[in-house]
Coordinates of C-alpha atoms in Angstrom, one line a residue:
Chain A
M1 CA 7.4 -25.9 6.2
T2 CA 5.5 -27.3 3.2
V3 CA 6.8 -26.4 -0.4
V4 CA 3.8 -24.9 -2.3
L5 CA 5.9 -24.3 -5.6
E6 CA 8.8 -26.2 -7.0
A7 CA 10.2 -25.5 -10.5
R8 CA 12.9 -27.7 -11.9
N9 CA 14.9 -26.6 -14.9
L10 CA 12.1 -24.9 -16.5
V11 CA 13.0 -24.0 -20.1
R12 CA 10.6 -22.0 -22.6
D13 CA 11.6 -21.4 -26.3
Y14 CA 9.4 -19.2 -28.7
H15 CA 9.7 -20.3 -32.1
I16 CA 9.1 -17.5 -34.6
P17 CA 8.0 -18.9 -38.1
G18 CA 10.2 -17.9 -41.0
G19 CA 8.6 -16.4 -44.5
L20 CA 9.7 -15.8 -47.8
I21 CA 12.9 -14.1 -46.9
K22 CA 13.3 -14.2 -43.2
K23 CA 14.5 -17.4 -41.6
A24 CA 12.6 -19.2 -38.8
K25 CA 14.1 -18.2 -35.4
T26 CA 14.1 -19.4 -31.9
V27 CA 14.0 -17.3 -28.9
H28 CA 15.2 -18.8 -25.6
A29 CA 13.1 -16.7 -23.2
L30 CA 13.7 -19.0 -20.4
K31 CA 17.0 -21.0 -20.1
G32 CA 16.6 -23.6 -17.2
V33 CA 15.3 -21.8 -14.1
S34 CA 14.8 -23.9 -10.7
F35 CA 13.6 -22.8 -7.4
T36 CA 11.2 -23.6 -4.4
V37 CA 9.0 -21.5 -2.6
E38 CA 7.5 -22.4 1.0
Q39 CA 3.9 -21.7 2.1
G40 CA 3.4 -18.1 3.4
K41 CA 6.7 -16.8 1.8
T42 CA 7.6 -14.5 -1.0
L43 CA 9.9 -15.0 -3.8
A44 CA 10.7 -11.9 -5.8
I45 CA 11.9 -12.2 -9.2
V46 CA 13.9 -9.3 -10.4
G47 CA 15.2 -8.2 -13.7
E48 CA 14.9 -5.8 -16.7
S49 CA 12.5 -5.9 -19.4
G50 CA 13.1 -8.9 -21.8
C51 CA 14.7 -11.1 -19.1
G52 CA 12.0 -13.7 -19.0
K53 CA 10.4 -12.7 -15.8
S54 CA 6.8 -12.4 -17.4
T55 CA 7.3 -15.6 -19.4
L56 CA 8.2 -17.3 -16.0
G57 CA 4.9 -15.7 -14.5
R58 CA 2.8 -17.1 -17.2
I59 CA 4.3 -20.6 -16.7
L60 CA 3.6 -20.5 -13.3
T61 CA 0.1 -19.5 -13.6
L62 CA -0.6 -22.2 -16.1
I63 CA -1.3 -19.8 -18.8
D64 CA 1.6 -21.2 -21.1
P65 CA 3.3 -24.5 -21.0
A66 CA 7.1 -24.6 -20.4
T67 CA 9.0 -26.2 -23.4
S68 CA 10.7 -28.6 -20.9
G69 CA 11.3 -28.9 -17.3
E70 CA 8.9 -29.9 -14.3
L71 CA 6.5 -27.6 -12.4
L72 CA 5.2 -28.8 -9.1
I73 CA 2.4 -27.1 -7.4
D74 CA 1.5 -28.4 -3.9
G75 CA 3.4 -31.5 -4.6
N76 CA 1.5 -32.4 -7.8
K77 CA 3.5 -32.4 -11.1
I78 CA 1.6 -30.2 -13.6
D79 CA 1.7 -30.4 -17.4
I80 CA -0.8 -28.2 -19.2
T81 CA 0.2 -29.5 -22.6
K82 CA -1.5 -32.9 -21.8
G83 CA -4.8 -31.3 -21.2
E84 CA -5.6 -32.8 -17.7
L85 CA -5.8 -29.8 -15.9
T86 CA -8.6 -29.9 -13.4
S87 CA -10.6 -26.7 -12.2
E88 CA -9.2 -27.9 -8.8
M89 CA -5.6 -27.3 -10.0
R90 CA -6.5 -24.1 -11.6
R91 CA -7.8 -22.8 -8.4
K92 CA -4.5 -23.0 -6.7
V93 CA -2.9 -20.3 -8.7
Q94 CA -4.0 -17.0 -9.5
I95 CA -2.4 -13.8 -10.9
V96 CA -2.3 -10.1 -10.6
F97 CA -1.3 -7.9 -13.5
Q98 CA 0.7 -4.8 -13.5
N99 CA -2.0 -2.5 -15.3
P100 CA -5.2 -2.4 -13.2
Y101 CA -6.6 -0.1 -15.9
G102 CA -6.2 -2.8 -18.6
S103 CA -6.8 -6.0 -16.6
L104 CA -10.5 -5.3 -15.6
N105 CA -13.4 -5.5 -18.3
P106 CA -14.8 -1.9 -18.4
R107 CA -18.3 -3.3 -19.2
Q108 CA -18.4 -5.5 -16.2
K109 CA -19.6 -4.5 -12.6
I110 CA -17.4 -5.0 -9.9
G111 CA -19.7 -7.8 -8.5
D112 CA -19.6 -9.7 -11.8
I113 CA -15.8 -9.3 -12.1
L114 CA -15.5 -10.8 -8.7
T115 CA -18.0 -13.8 -9.1
E116 CA -16.7 -14.9 -12.7
P117 CA -13.9 -17.0 -11.2
L118 CA -16.6 -18.8 -9.0
I119 CA -19.0 -19.4 -11.9
I120 CA -16.2 -21.0 -14.2
N121 CA -14.5 -22.9 -11.7
T122 CA -17.0 -23.9 -9.0
K123 CA -20.7 -24.8 -8.5
T124 CA -21.3 -22.0 -5.9
P125 CA -24.9 -21.0 -6.0
A126 CA -25.7 -17.4 -6.8
D127 CA -26.4 -16.1 -3.4
E128 CA -23.5 -17.5 -1.8
R129 CA -21.3 -16.1 -4.6
R130 CA -22.7 -12.8 -3.8
D131 CA -21.9 -13.1 -0.3
R132 CA -18.3 -14.1 -0.7
A133 CA -17.8 -11.2 -3.2
M134 CA -19.1 -8.8 -0.6
A135 CA -17.0 -10.4 2.1
M136 CA -13.9 -10.1 -0.2
L137 CA -14.5 -6.5 -1.0
K138 CA -14.4 -5.5 2.7
K139 CA -11.3 -7.8 3.1
V140 CA -9.2 -5.7 0.5
G141 CA -10.4 -2.4 1.9
L142 CA -13.5 -1.5 -0.2
D143 CA -17.3 -1.4 0.7
E144 CA -20.3 -3.2 -0.2
R145 CA -21.6 -0.2 -2.0
H146 CA -19.0 -0.8 -4.5
Y147 CA -20.4 -4.2 -5.8
N148 CA -22.6 -2.6 -8.3
R149 CA -20.2 0.0 -9.8
Y150 CA -17.8 -0.1 -12.9
P151 CA -14.3 -0.1 -12.9
H152 CA -14.0 3.4 -14.5
M153 CA -15.5 4.7 -11.2
F154 CA -12.4 3.6 -9.2
S155 CA -8.7 5.1 -9.0
G156 CA -5.7 3.1 -9.9
G157 CA -5.2 1.9 -6.3
Q158 CA -8.8 0.8 -5.9
R159 CA -8.5 -1.1 -9.2
Q160 CA -5.5 -2.9 -8.0
R161 CA -7.5 -4.0 -4.8
I162 CA -10.4 -5.3 -7.1
A163 CA -7.9 -7.1 -9.2
I164 CA -6.4 -8.7 -6.0
A165 CA -9.9 -9.4 -4.6
R166 CA -10.7 -11.3 -7.8
A167 CA -7.5 -13.3 -7.7
L168 CA -8.5 -14.3 -4.1
M169 CA -12.1 -15.4 -4.8
L170 CA -11.0 -19.0 -5.4
N171 CA -9.0 -19.2 -2.2
P172 CA -5.7 -19.9 -4.0
K173 CA -2.4 -21.2 -2.5
L174 CA -0.2 -19.2 -4.8
L175 CA -0.6 -15.8 -6.0
V176 CA 1.7 -14.4 -8.9
L177 CA 2.0 -10.7 -8.8
D178 CA 3.4 -9.3 -11.9
E179 CA 4.5 -5.8 -11.2
P180 CA 1.6 -5.2 -9.1
V181 CA 2.5 -1.7 -7.8
S182 CA 4.7 -0.2 -10.5
A183 CA 1.7 1.7 -12.0
L184 CA 0.8 3.3 -8.7
D185 CA 1.6 6.4 -6.9
L186 CA 3.9 6.3 -3.7
S187 CA 1.2 6.7 -1.2
V188 CA -1.0 4.1 -3.0
Q189 CA 1.7 1.7 -3.6
A190 CA 2.4 1.7 0.4
Q191 CA -1.3 0.9 1.0
V192 CA -1.4 -2.0 -1.7
L193 CA 1.9 -3.4 -0.2
N194 CA 0.4 -3.4 3.4
L195 CA -2.6 -5.0 2.0
L196 CA -0.7 -7.9 0.5
A197 CA 1.1 -8.3 3.7
D198 CA -1.9 -8.5 5.8
L199 CA -3.7 -11.0 3.1
Q200 CA -0.4 -13.1 3.4
D201 CA -0.6 -13.4 7.1
E202 CA -4.3 -13.9 7.0
F203 CA -4.6 -16.6 4.5
Q204 CA -0.9 -18.1 4.5
L205 CA -0.7 -17.2 1.0
T206 CA 2.5 -17.8 -1.0
Y207 CA 3.6 -15.0 -3.3
V208 CA 5.7 -14.8 -6.5
F209 CA 6.4 -11.1 -6.8
I210 CA 7.8 -10.0 -10.2
S211 CA 9.2 -6.6 -10.0
H212 CA 12.0 -4.1 -11.2
D213 CA 11.9 -2.0 -8.1
L214 CA 14.6 -3.0 -5.6
S215 CA 13.3 -1.0 -2.9
V216 CA 10.0 -2.7 -3.0
V217 CA 11.7 -6.1 -3.2
R218 CA 13.9 -5.4 -0.3
Y219 CA 10.7 -4.6 1.8
I220 CA 8.3 -7.6 0.8
A221 CA 10.7 -10.5 -0.3
D222 CA 11.9 -13.2 1.7
E223 CA 13.9 -14.7 -1.2
V224 CA 15.1 -12.9 -4.3
M225 CA 15.9 -14.3 -7.7
V226 CA 17.6 -12.2 -10.2
M227 CA 17.1 -12.8 -13.8
Y228 CA 19.2 -11.8 -16.9
F229 CA 18.5 -13.0 -20.5
G230 CA 16.6 -15.9 -19.2
E231 CA 18.8 -17.3 -16.6
A232 CA 18.7 -16.9 -12.9
V233 CA 22.1 -15.4 -12.1
E234 CA 21.4 -14.9 -8.4
Y235 CA 19.1 -16.8 -6.1
G236 CA 19.2 -16.7 -2.2
S237 CA 17.5 -15.1 0.7
R238 CA 16.8 -11.4 0.7
D239 CA 19.6 -10.7 3.3
E240 CA 22.2 -12.6 1.3
V241 CA 21.5 -11.1 -2.0
F242 CA 21.0 -7.5 -0.7
A243 CA 24.3 -7.9 1.6
D244 CA 26.6 -9.6 -0.7
P245 CA 25.5 -9.7 -4.5
K246 CA 27.7 -12.3 -6.2
H247 CA 26.7 -11.8 -9.9
S248 CA 28.0 -8.6 -11.7
Y249 CA 24.7 -8.0 -13.3
T250 CA 23.2 -7.7 -9.7
K251 CA 26.0 -5.4 -8.5
T252 CA 25.3 -3.3 -11.7
L253 CA 21.5 -3.3 -10.8
F254 CA 22.1 -2.2 -7.2
A255 CA 24.5 0.6 -8.5
A256 CA 21.8 1.9 -10.8
T257 CA 19.0 2.1 -8.2
P258 CA 18.8 5.7 -7.1
R259 CA 19.3 6.4 -3.3
A260 CA 17.3 8.6 -1.5
D261 CA 19.1 9.0 1.8
V262 CA 20.9 12.0 3.2
A263 CA 24.5 10.5 3.1
S264 CA 24.4 10.1 -0.6
I265 CA 23.0 13.3 -1.5
K266 CA 25.8 15.0 0.5
A267 CA 28.3 12.7 -1.6
R268 CA 26.6 13.9 -4.7
L269 CA 26.7 17.4 -3.8
A270 CA 30.1 17.3 -2.6
K271 CA 31.3 15.8 -5.9
K272 CA 29.5 18.6 -7.7
Q273 CA 31.1 21.2 -6.0
A274 CA 34.5 19.7 -6.7
A275 CA 33.9 19.5 -10.2
Chain B
M1 CA 18.1 37.1 -13.0
A2 CA 15.9 34.1 -12.9
L3 CA 15.6 32.4 -16.1
L4 CA 11.8 31.2 -15.6
E5 CA 9.7 33.1 -13.2
I6 CA 6.3 32.1 -12.3
E7 CA 4.2 33.8 -9.7
N8 CA 0.6 32.8 -8.6
L9 CA 0.0 30.6 -11.5
V10 CA -3.6 29.4 -11.7
V11 CA -4.8 26.7 -14.3
E12 CA -8.6 25.7 -14.6
F13 CA -10.2 23.3 -16.8
Q14 CA -13.7 23.6 -18.1
T15 CA -15.5 20.3 -17.1
A16 CA -19.1 19.2 -17.4
T17 CA -19.4 19.7 -13.7
G18 CA -17.9 23.3 -13.8
P19 CA -14.6 24.6 -13.5
F20 CA -11.5 22.2 -12.1
R21 CA -8.7 23.9 -10.8
A22 CA -5.7 21.8 -11.5
V23 CA -2.9 24.4 -10.4
D24 CA -3.9 26.8 -7.6
G25 CA -1.4 29.6 -6.9
V26 CA 2.0 28.1 -7.7
S27 CA 5.0 30.3 -7.7
M28 CA 8.6 29.2 -8.5
K29 CA 11.7 30.5 -10.0
V30 CA 14.4 28.5 -12.0
H31 CA 17.8 30.1 -12.2
E32 CA 20.5 29.5 -14.9
K33 CA 22.4 26.4 -14.5
E34 CA 20.1 25.2 -11.9
V35 CA 18.3 21.6 -11.6
L36 CA 15.0 22.1 -10.1
A37 CA 12.9 19.0 -9.3
I38 CA 9.2 19.2 -9.1
V39 CA 7.6 16.3 -7.0
G40 CA 4.2 15.1 -6.5
E41 CA 1.6 12.3 -7.1
S42 CA -0.6 12.0 -10.1
G43 CA -3.0 15.1 -10.1
S44 CA -0.7 17.3 -8.3
G45 CA -0.4 19.5 -11.3
K46 CA 3.2 19.2 -11.7
S47 CA 3.1 18.5 -15.6
V48 CA 0.1 21.1 -16.0
S49 CA 2.2 24.0 -14.4
M50 CA 4.9 23.3 -17.0
L51 CA 2.5 22.9 -20.0
A52 CA 1.0 26.1 -19.1
A53 CA 4.2 28.0 -19.2
M54 CA 5.0 26.6 -22.5
G55 CA 1.5 27.3 -23.7
L56 CA 0.9 23.7 -24.6
L57 CA -2.4 23.5 -23.1
P58 CA -5.6 23.0 -25.1
W59 CA -8.0 25.8 -25.3
T60 CA -10.3 24.5 -22.6
A61 CA -7.8 25.4 -20.0
K62 CA -7.8 29.0 -18.5
V63 CA -4.4 30.0 -17.5
T64 CA -3.8 33.3 -15.3
A65 CA -0.6 34.2 -13.3
D66 CA 0.6 37.5 -11.9
K67 CA 3.9 36.9 -13.5
L68 CA 5.1 34.3 -16.2
T69 CA 8.3 35.3 -17.6
F70 CA 11.1 33.5 -19.5
N71 CA 14.5 35.4 -19.4
G72 CA 12.5 38.7 -18.6
R73 CA 10.1 38.2 -21.4
D74 CA 6.4 37.9 -20.7
L75 CA 5.2 34.4 -21.8
L76 CA 1.3 35.1 -21.4
G77 CA 1.0 38.1 -23.4
M78 CA 3.1 37.0 -26.2
S79 CA 1.5 35.9 -29.6
S80 CA 1.7 32.3 -30.7
A81 CA 4.0 33.1 -33.5
E82 CA 6.5 34.8 -30.8
R83 CA 6.0 32.0 -28.7
K84 CA 6.8 29.2 -31.2
K85 CA 10.2 30.9 -31.7
I86 CA 11.2 30.4 -28.2
I87 CA 9.6 27.0 -27.5
G88 CA 11.5 24.2 -29.1
K89 CA 14.7 26.6 -29.3
D90 CA 15.3 28.2 -25.9
I91 CA 12.9 26.1 -23.8
S92 CA 12.4 22.6 -24.8
M93 CA 10.8 19.5 -23.3
I94 CA 11.3 15.8 -22.8
F95 CA 8.1 13.7 -22.3
Q96 CA 7.4 10.5 -20.4
E97 CA 6.9 8.0 -23.1
P98 CA 9.8 8.2 -25.5
V99 CA 8.2 5.7 -27.9
A100 CA 5.1 7.6 -28.1
S101 CA 6.3 11.0 -28.3
L102 CA 8.4 10.1 -31.5
N103 CA 6.4 10.2 -35.1
P104 CA 6.2 6.6 -36.0
C105 CA 5.9 7.6 -39.8
F106 CA 9.2 9.4 -40.2
T107 CA 13.0 8.5 -39.5
V108 CA 14.6 9.8 -36.5
G109 CA 17.0 11.7 -38.6
F110 CA 14.0 13.7 -40.3
Q111 CA 12.7 14.5 -37.0
I112 CA 15.8 15.9 -35.6
E113 CA 16.7 17.7 -38.8
E114 CA 13.0 19.2 -38.9
V115 CA 13.9 21.2 -35.5
L116 CA 17.5 22.4 -37.1
R117 CA 15.6 23.5 -40.0
I118 CA 12.9 25.4 -38.4
H119 CA 14.8 27.0 -35.6
L120 CA 18.3 27.3 -37.0
G121 CA 17.8 27.4 -40.7
L122 CA 20.7 25.3 -41.3
D123 CA 21.0 23.7 -45.1
K124 CA 21.0 20.0 -45.8
A125 CA 24.5 19.2 -45.2
G126 CA 24.9 21.4 -42.1
R127 CA 21.7 19.8 -40.6
R128 CA 23.2 16.3 -41.2
K129 CA 26.3 17.1 -39.8
R130 CA 24.8 18.6 -36.6
A131 CA 22.5 15.7 -36.3
I132 CA 25.3 13.2 -36.3
E133 CA 27.1 15.4 -33.6
L134 CA 24.1 15.6 -31.4
F135 CA 23.6 11.6 -31.6
E136 CA 27.1 11.2 -30.5
A137 CA 26.7 13.4 -27.7
V138 CA 23.9 11.6 -26.3
G139 CA 25.7 8.3 -26.9
I140 CA 24.0 6.7 -29.7
P141 CA 26.4 4.3 -31.5
D142 CA 26.9 4.3 -35.1
P143 CA 25.1 7.9 -35.4
A144 CA 25.1 8.1 -39.4
E145 CA 23.5 4.8 -39.9
R146 CA 20.9 5.3 -37.0
L147 CA 19.7 8.6 -38.5
G148 CA 18.0 6.6 -41.2
H149 CA 16.0 4.3 -38.6
F150 CA 12.3 4.5 -37.5
P151 CA 11.4 5.0 -33.9
H152 CA 10.2 1.1 -33.8
Q153 CA 13.5 0.0 -34.8
M154 CA 15.0 1.4 -31.5
S155 CA 14.7 0.4 -27.9
G156 CA 12.8 2.7 -25.3
G157 CA 16.3 4.0 -24.1
Q158 CA 17.6 4.9 -27.4
C159 CA 14.3 6.5 -28.3
Q160 CA 14.8 8.8 -25.1
R161 CA 18.1 9.5 -26.4
V162 CA 16.8 10.7 -29.6
M163 CA 14.3 12.7 -27.8
I164 CA 17.0 14.3 -25.6
A165 CA 19.1 15.0 -28.8
I166 CA 16.1 16.7 -30.2
A167 CA 15.5 18.8 -27.2
I168 CA 19.1 20.0 -26.9
A169 CA 19.5 20.5 -30.6
C170 CA 19.4 24.4 -30.6
N171 CA 21.3 24.7 -27.1
P172 CA 18.3 25.6 -25.0
K173 CA 18.6 27.7 -21.8
L174 CA 16.0 25.6 -20.2
L175 CA 15.1 22.0 -20.5
I176 CA 12.0 20.7 -19.0
A177 CA 12.0 16.9 -18.5
D178 CA 8.6 15.3 -17.7
E179 CA 9.3 12.0 -16.0
P180 CA 12.0 11.3 -18.5
T181 CA 12.8 7.7 -17.0
T182 CA 9.5 6.5 -15.6
A183 CA 9.0 4.1 -18.5
L184 CA 12.6 2.8 -18.5
D185 CA 14.4 0.0 -16.7
V186 CA 16.6 1.1 -13.6
T187 CA 20.0 0.4 -15.6
I188 CA 18.7 2.4 -18.5
Q189 CA 17.3 5.1 -16.2
K190 CA 20.8 5.5 -14.7
Q191 CA 22.3 6.1 -17.9
I192 CA 19.7 8.6 -19.0
L193 CA 20.0 10.4 -15.7
D194 CA 23.9 10.8 -16.0
L195 CA 23.4 11.9 -19.5
L196 CA 21.0 14.6 -18.6
M197 CA 23.3 15.7 -15.7
R198 CA 26.3 15.7 -18.0
L199 CA 24.6 17.6 -20.6
Q200 CA 23.2 20.2 -18.1
A201 CA 26.7 20.8 -16.6
E202 CA 28.3 21.1 -20.1
H203 CA 25.7 23.5 -21.6
G204 CA 25.0 25.2 -18.4
M205 CA 21.3 24.7 -19.0
G206 CA 18.6 25.1 -16.4
L207 CA 16.9 21.8 -16.0
I208 CA 13.4 21.2 -14.8
M209 CA 12.9 17.5 -13.5
I210 CA 9.3 16.7 -13.1
T211 CA 9.1 13.2 -11.3
H212 CA 7.3 11.2 -8.5
N213 CA 10.4 9.3 -7.8
M214 CA 12.2 10.6 -4.6
G215 CA 15.3 8.6 -5.7
V216 CA 15.5 10.5 -8.9
V217 CA 15.1 13.8 -6.8
A218 CA 17.9 12.8 -4.5
E219 CA 20.1 11.9 -7.6
T220 CA 19.8 15.0 -9.6
A221 CA 18.2 18.2 -8.0
D222 CA 19.6 21.2 -6.6
R223 CA 16.4 22.7 -5.2
V224 CA 12.9 20.9 -5.0
V225 CA 9.5 22.0 -5.1
V226 CA 6.8 19.6 -3.7
Q227 CA 3.2 19.9 -4.9
Y228 CA 0.0 18.4 -3.9
K229 CA -3.4 18.9 -5.4
G230 CA -2.2 21.8 -7.5
R231 CA -0.6 23.6 -4.4
K232 CA 3.0 24.1 -3.6
M233 CA 3.5 22.5 -0.2
E234 CA 7.2 23.2 0.1
E235 CA 10.2 24.4 -1.6
A236 CA 13.6 23.8 -0.4
D237 CA 17.1 22.8 -1.5
V238 CA 17.6 19.2 -1.8
L239 CA 19.7 18.4 1.2
S240 CA 17.2 20.2 3.7
L241 CA 14.3 18.6 2.2
F242 CA 15.4 15.1 2.8
E243 CA 17.3 16.0 6.2
S244 CA 14.5 18.3 7.8
P245 CA 11.2 18.3 5.7
K246 CA 9.1 21.3 6.9
S247 CA 5.8 20.4 5.6
N248 CA 3.7 17.3 6.9
Y249 CA 3.0 16.1 3.4
T250 CA 6.6 15.8 2.3
R251 CA 7.4 14.1 5.7
A252 CA 4.6 11.5 4.8
L253 CA 6.0 11.1 1.4
L254 CA 9.4 10.4 2.5
A255 CA 8.0 8.0 5.2
A256 CA 6.1 6.0 2.7
L257 CA 9.3 5.0 0.6
P258 CA 9.9 1.4 1.3
D259 CA 13.6 2.4 1.6
N260 CA 12.6 3.9 4.8
A261 CA 10.4 1.2 6.2
T262 CA 11.0 0.5 9.8
G263 CA 9.2 -2.5 11.1
D264 CA 6.5 -4.5 9.0
R265 CA 4.1 -1.9 7.7
L266 CA 4.8 1.1 5.6
P267 CA 3.3 4.4 6.9
T268 CA 0.6 5.5 4.3
I269 CA 0.2 9.0 3.5
S270 CA -3.5 9.1 4.5
E271 CA -2.3 8.2 8.3
L272 CA 0.4 10.6 8.3
F273 CA -1.2 13.5 6.4
V274 CA -4.4 14.9 6.9
D275 CA -5.6 17.4 4.2
E276 CA -6.2 21.0 5.6
P277 CA -9.7 21.6 5.2
S278 CA -8.8 25.2 3.8
L279 CA -6.7 23.4 1.1
Q280 CA -9.5 20.9 0.1
G281 CA -12.0 23.9 -0.2
A282 CA -9.7 25.9 -2.5
A283 CA -8.6 22.8 -4.5
R284 CA -11.9 21.7 -5.6

């Protein structure tokens, strides 16, 4: 299997400048994280807010540079601070954000939203752009009729489909999914997760799936990395991590996840009776 | 006697395209010391039915019901002055976004003391003493110091604790929690749910949990009402709901949980549950 993404000891510090009375401060958002992801696999990154998982997502998507450490995508070392990032490199990684209400421009039609990445990064002629956008709409379960509509005419689940379609327009190898289903209803969540699984099979996509919902992670991930205050406290295959969590934080996380099975309801009711 | 009794509640909103029926003939009862969960997706009318019961909807909403009583008193026919004496005192509510539901311009101490002043008429020293007691009860460390803080100085979980402290300030008989943990991390969610369950047991409150998370339902409820498009699909005690759901919609909802996934694909609700035509006609 080919390794699509490799991170070696990624570090990210944010410097908060001081003022007249305040001292300058450095926040260590990411303290040396390493991992590899193979083509067609899904790495899930789990952790609570403030643990650095979105910072990691931004570094992987080449939005922010890492303070130190190495990032290899498709075997090529990438350092965006040196300004040598070609559009070809940019094309390899795309991102889908959490909130589909905020990530689509309300003044752009769906067709323009989908063709914009092609205009910026490629020299595709207009009619071909249109054809590709139409084809992508069908792929994500929408319709050609939707090409000329605006984002407000769609439901949350449909918008997330549009955001996924936009991310796939450049045929990326790697897709960073930053909590893609946490803003969606249960029924819609199932549809979007199914869509992601289908697209992964079809295009051999590699996913980095950032989430705090362990039941979704258990369903979709091949490998799991648990983060806590900027450190990867647990990293292994899904079955390893779920069957035998080693770090105390992972155990706390599992214990805190509400269980919806009959046995645990019975146990809770019995405890309540006794009390 | 039931604490809150709702019979055939209908809520309609006037919109540009005609009336929209958000709640369509919902009936339910909440007994004393009982935890009732209302489950449904967005748009199922679960929040609106509770807001209607508390009279918190805007004037564009038309609320009708065969019966809407709290502790035997009719809530619909009551004047707003009378209702104000009950709301916030005997019935209180916690909302989804803890940071947004507190006023950013005032300290949390001022906001909790406001409730104590209006409903209980305590003097200044009494208010402060009670506020500290309440902060201790909801597990806020260093309560005397914290009273002087503004909402933005506290985390989301701490703000939700403040909201809960305000809600239980007057020892309500009924507490309505509208998605109290949706905006919080799982570890904080666990703490907040444990806190709510402990307070409910200690004070013997009735508790209505509005949620879309089946896990939260399983961990807290005694009885469950499932709503879909403004209609009540099923009402059952929590064990029989999870063990043998009667309505097709509940079955579809449970099957769509990633926990229950068998095989590669998740069953989606549209595959399992076909909206009955009679329902569609009525709900639109």
